[in-house]
Coordinates of C-alpha atoms in Angstrom, one line a residue:
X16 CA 0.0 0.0 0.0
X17 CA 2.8 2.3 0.9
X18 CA 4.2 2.1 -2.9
X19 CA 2.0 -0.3 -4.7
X20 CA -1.5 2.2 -4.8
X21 CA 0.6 5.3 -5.9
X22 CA 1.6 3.0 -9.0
X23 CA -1.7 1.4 -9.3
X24 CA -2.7 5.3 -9.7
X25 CA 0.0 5.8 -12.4
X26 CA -1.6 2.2 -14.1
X27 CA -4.9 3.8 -13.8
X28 CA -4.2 6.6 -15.6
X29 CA -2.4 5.3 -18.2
X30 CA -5.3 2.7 -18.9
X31 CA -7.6 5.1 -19.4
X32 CA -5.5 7.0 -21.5
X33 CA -4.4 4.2 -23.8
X34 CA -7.7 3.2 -23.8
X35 CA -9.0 5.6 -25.2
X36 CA -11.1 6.8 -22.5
X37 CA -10.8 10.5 -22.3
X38 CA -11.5 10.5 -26.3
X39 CA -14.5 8.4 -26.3
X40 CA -15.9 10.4 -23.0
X41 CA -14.5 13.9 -23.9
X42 CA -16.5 15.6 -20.9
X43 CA -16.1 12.8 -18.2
X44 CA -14.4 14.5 -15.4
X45 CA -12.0 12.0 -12.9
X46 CA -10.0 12.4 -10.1
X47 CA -7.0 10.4 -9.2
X48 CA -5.8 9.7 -5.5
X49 CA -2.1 10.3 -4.3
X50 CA -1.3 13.5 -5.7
X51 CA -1.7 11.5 -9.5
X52 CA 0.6 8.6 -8.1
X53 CA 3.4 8.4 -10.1
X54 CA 2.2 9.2 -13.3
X55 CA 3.4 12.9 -12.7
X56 CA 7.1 12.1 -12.2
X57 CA 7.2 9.0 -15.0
X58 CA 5.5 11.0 -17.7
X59 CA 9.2 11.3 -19.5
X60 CA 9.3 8.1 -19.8
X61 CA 5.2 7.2 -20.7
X62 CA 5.5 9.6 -23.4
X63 CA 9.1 8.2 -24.6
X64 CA 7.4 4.5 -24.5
X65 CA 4.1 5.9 -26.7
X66 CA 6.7 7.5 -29.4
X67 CA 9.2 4.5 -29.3
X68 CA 6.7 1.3 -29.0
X69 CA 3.6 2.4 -30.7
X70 CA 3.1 -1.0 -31.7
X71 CA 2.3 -1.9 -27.7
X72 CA 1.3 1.5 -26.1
X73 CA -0.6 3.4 -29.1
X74 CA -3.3 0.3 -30.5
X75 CA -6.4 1.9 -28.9
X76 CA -5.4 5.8 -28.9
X77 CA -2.4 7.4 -31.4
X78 CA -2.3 11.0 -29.0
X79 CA 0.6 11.4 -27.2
X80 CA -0.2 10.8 -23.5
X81 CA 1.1 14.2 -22.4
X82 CA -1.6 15.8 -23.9
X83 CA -3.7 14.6 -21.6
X84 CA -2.0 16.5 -18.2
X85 CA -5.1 18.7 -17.3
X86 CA -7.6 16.9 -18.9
X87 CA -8.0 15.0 -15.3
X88 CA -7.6 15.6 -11.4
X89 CA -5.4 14.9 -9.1
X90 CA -5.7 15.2 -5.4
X91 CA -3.2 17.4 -3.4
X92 CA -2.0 14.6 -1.0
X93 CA 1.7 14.6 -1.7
X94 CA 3.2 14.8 1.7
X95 CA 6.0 17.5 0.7
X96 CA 6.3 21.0 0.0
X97 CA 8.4 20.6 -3.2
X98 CA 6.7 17.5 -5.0
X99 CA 3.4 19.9 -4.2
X100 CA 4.8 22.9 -5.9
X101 CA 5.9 20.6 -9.0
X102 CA 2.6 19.1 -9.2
X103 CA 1.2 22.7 -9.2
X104 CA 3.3 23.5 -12.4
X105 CA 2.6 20.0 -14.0
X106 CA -1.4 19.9 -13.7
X107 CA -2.3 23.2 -12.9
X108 CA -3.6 24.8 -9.4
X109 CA -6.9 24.3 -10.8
X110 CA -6.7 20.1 -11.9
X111 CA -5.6 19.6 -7.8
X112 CA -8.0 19.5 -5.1
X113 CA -7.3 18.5 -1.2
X114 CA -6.7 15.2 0.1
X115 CA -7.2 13.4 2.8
X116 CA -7.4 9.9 2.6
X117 CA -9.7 9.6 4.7
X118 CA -10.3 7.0 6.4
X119 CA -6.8 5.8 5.9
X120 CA -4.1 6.7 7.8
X121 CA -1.7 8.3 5.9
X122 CA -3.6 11.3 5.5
X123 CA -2.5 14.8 7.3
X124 CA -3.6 15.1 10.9
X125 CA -4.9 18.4 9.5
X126 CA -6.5 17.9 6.3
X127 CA -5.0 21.5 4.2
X128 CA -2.0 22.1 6.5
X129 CA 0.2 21.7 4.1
X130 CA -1.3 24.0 1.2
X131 CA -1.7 26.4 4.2
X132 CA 1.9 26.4 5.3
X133 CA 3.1 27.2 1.2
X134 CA 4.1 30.5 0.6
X135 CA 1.1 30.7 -2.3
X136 CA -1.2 33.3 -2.9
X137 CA -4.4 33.4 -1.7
X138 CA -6.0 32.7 -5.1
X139 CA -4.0 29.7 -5.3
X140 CA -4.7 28.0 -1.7
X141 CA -8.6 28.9 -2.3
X142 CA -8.2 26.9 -5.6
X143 CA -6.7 24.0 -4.1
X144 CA -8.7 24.0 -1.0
X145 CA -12.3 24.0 -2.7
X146 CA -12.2 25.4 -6.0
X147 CA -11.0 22.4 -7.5
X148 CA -13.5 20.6 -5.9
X149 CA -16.3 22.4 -6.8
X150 CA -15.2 22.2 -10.6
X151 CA -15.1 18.8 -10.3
X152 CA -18.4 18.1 -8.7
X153 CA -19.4 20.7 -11.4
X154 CA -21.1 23.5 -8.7
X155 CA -19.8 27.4 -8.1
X156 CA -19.1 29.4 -5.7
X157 CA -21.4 32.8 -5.8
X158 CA -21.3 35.8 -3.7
X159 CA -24.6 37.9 -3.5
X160 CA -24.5 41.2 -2.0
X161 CA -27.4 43.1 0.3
X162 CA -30.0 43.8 -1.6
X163 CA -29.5 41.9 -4.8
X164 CA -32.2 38.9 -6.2
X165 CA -31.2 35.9 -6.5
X166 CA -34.7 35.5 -8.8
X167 CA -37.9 36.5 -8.7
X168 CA -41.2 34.7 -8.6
X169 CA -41.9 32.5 -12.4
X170 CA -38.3 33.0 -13.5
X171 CA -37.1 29.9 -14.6
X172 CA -35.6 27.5 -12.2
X173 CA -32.3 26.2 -14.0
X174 CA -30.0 25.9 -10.4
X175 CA -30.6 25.4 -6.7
X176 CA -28.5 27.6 -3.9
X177 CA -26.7 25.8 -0.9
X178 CA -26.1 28.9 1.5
X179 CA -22.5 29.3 3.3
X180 CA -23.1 33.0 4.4
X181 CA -25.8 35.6 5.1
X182 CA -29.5 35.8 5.2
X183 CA -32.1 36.2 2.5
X184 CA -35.8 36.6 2.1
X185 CA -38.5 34.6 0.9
X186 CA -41.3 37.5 0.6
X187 CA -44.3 35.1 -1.5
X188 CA -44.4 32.9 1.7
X189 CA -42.9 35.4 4.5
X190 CA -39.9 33.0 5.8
X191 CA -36.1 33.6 5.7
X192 CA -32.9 31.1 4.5
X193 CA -29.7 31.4 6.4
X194 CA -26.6 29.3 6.4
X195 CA -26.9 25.8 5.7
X196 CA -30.2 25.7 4.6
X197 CA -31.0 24.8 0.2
X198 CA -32.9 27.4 -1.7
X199 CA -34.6 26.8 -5.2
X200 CA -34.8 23.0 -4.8
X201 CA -39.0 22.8 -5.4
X202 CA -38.6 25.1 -9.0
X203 CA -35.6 22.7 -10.4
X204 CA -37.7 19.4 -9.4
X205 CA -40.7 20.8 -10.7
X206 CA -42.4 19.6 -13.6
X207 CA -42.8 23.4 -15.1
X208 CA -39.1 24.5 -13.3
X209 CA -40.6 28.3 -12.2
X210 CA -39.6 29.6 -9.6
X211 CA -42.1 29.6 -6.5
X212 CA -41.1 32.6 -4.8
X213 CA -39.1 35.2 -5.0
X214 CA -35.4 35.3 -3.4
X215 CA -34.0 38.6 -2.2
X216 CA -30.5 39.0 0.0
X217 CA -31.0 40.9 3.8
X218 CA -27.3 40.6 4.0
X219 CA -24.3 39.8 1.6
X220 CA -24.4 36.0 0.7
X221 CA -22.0 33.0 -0.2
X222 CA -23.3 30.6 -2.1
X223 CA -22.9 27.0 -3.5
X224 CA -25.1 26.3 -6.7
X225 CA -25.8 23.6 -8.2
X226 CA -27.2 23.3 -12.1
X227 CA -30.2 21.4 -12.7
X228 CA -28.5 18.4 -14.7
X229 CA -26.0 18.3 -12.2
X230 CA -28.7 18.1 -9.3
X231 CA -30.6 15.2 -10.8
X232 CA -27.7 12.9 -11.8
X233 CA -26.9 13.4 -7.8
X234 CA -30.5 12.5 -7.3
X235 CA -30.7 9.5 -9.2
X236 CA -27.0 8.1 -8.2
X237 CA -26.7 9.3 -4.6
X238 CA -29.4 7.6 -2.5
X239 CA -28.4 9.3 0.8
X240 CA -28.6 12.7 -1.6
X241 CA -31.6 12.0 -3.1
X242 CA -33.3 11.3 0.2
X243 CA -31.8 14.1 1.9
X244 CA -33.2 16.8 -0.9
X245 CA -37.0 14.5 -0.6
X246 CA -36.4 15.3 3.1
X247 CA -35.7 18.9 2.0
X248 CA -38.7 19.5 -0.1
X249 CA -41.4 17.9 2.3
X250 CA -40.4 20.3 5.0
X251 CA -40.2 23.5 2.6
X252 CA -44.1 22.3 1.6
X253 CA -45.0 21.7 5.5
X254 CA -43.7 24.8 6.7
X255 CA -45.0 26.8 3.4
X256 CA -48.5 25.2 4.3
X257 CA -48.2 26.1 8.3
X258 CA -47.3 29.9 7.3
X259 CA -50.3 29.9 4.7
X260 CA -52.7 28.5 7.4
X261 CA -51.3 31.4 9.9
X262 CA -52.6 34.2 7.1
X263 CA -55.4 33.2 7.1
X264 CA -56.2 33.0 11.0

């Protein structure tokens, strides 16, 4: 495990490079474990085997495997400053996104302490810390500032909002969303996707978001998602029907 999976990595990649993979599935987006194994510091000698022995590396794919070095991710679990600055200049901040091999034990004691400790900017760290990530999981980071509108009620629901910061208002149904609650989940699962109320910021807001493509193929392939956004939605309807009942008392 100590120097096998970090080569296993390496084989990974390489398979799904010589397979063909990456041309066949143009917009599937993986990550590799262990900082990209060693695939990062044998790719001399992948690319000199693909030019030398086409006959045995190139029979499913003819492009040079080096083309493919940020068209995958890698995690940031290297374990040493300077193999983590190299890996920064070989992939790209934005192809590495932190590790912590959880629930192994050769993760950091401090998932990030690492990246935090490197003498990058801050654009960099935030990248590597969640930005990554994000891309990867194919959501965004938005920042809202007081006053602004998320939507309004009937625009078209195309994303749903997981809130990090700040306070907003519902006005339609007279209830506020702070931090940690979702936002725009009934539009995107409903059949017309409009939006049900409107959505306006009482302070300045961070934001996760989430497309409506993305949110479904979590839905359908993520059981424990799927029920948590069911669980979601029937308390949104409960507590939209309690405040309803209220108005008219």
């Amino acid at each position: 495990w100590l120097l096998g999976m970090p080569t296993e990595t390496a084989l990974a990649i390489c398979s799904m490079i010589f397979g063909g993979v990456f041309e066949k599935l143009p917009k599937l987006r993986v990550a590799f474990a262990h900082g990209g194994g060693t695939f990062p510091s044998l790719i001399g000698r992948i690319e000199h085997g693909f030019e030398s022995r086409p006959d045995l590396v190139a029979i499913h794919n003819n492009v040079n495997p080096r083309n493919y070095v940020g068209k995958f991710f890698i995690d940031s679990l290297a374990h040493d400053a300077n193999v983590l600055e190299y890996l920064i200049k070989f992939m790209g901040a934005d192809r590495i996104a932190l590790g912590s091999d959880y629930p192994f034990p050769l993760g950091e004691d401090i998932p990030g302490k690492l990246i935090e400790s490197m003498n990058f900017n801050d654009h960099i760290k935030e990248q590597l810390l969640s930005g990554s990530a994000l891309e990867w999981l194919n959501m965004k980071k938005e920042k809202f500032k007081k006053n602004d509108v998320l939507f309004n009620m009937g625009d078209q629901s195309d994303k749903i909002f997981l809130i990090q910061k700040g306070l907003l208002n519902l006005p339609e149904i007279n209830r506020t969303i702070s931090k940690g609650e979702m936002l725009g989940e009934i539009g995107v699962m409903y059949a017309n996707n409009k939006r049900t109320t409107s959505a306006v910021c009482l302070e300045d807001v961070d934001a996760l978001t989430i497309n409506r493509e993305t949110l479904m193929t979590l839905y359908y392939q993520n059981p424990t998602f799927g029920l948590y956004l069911m669980q979601t939605i029937i308390k949104r309807l409960v507590d939209n029907y309690d405040a309803i009942k209220l108005e008219q008392v």
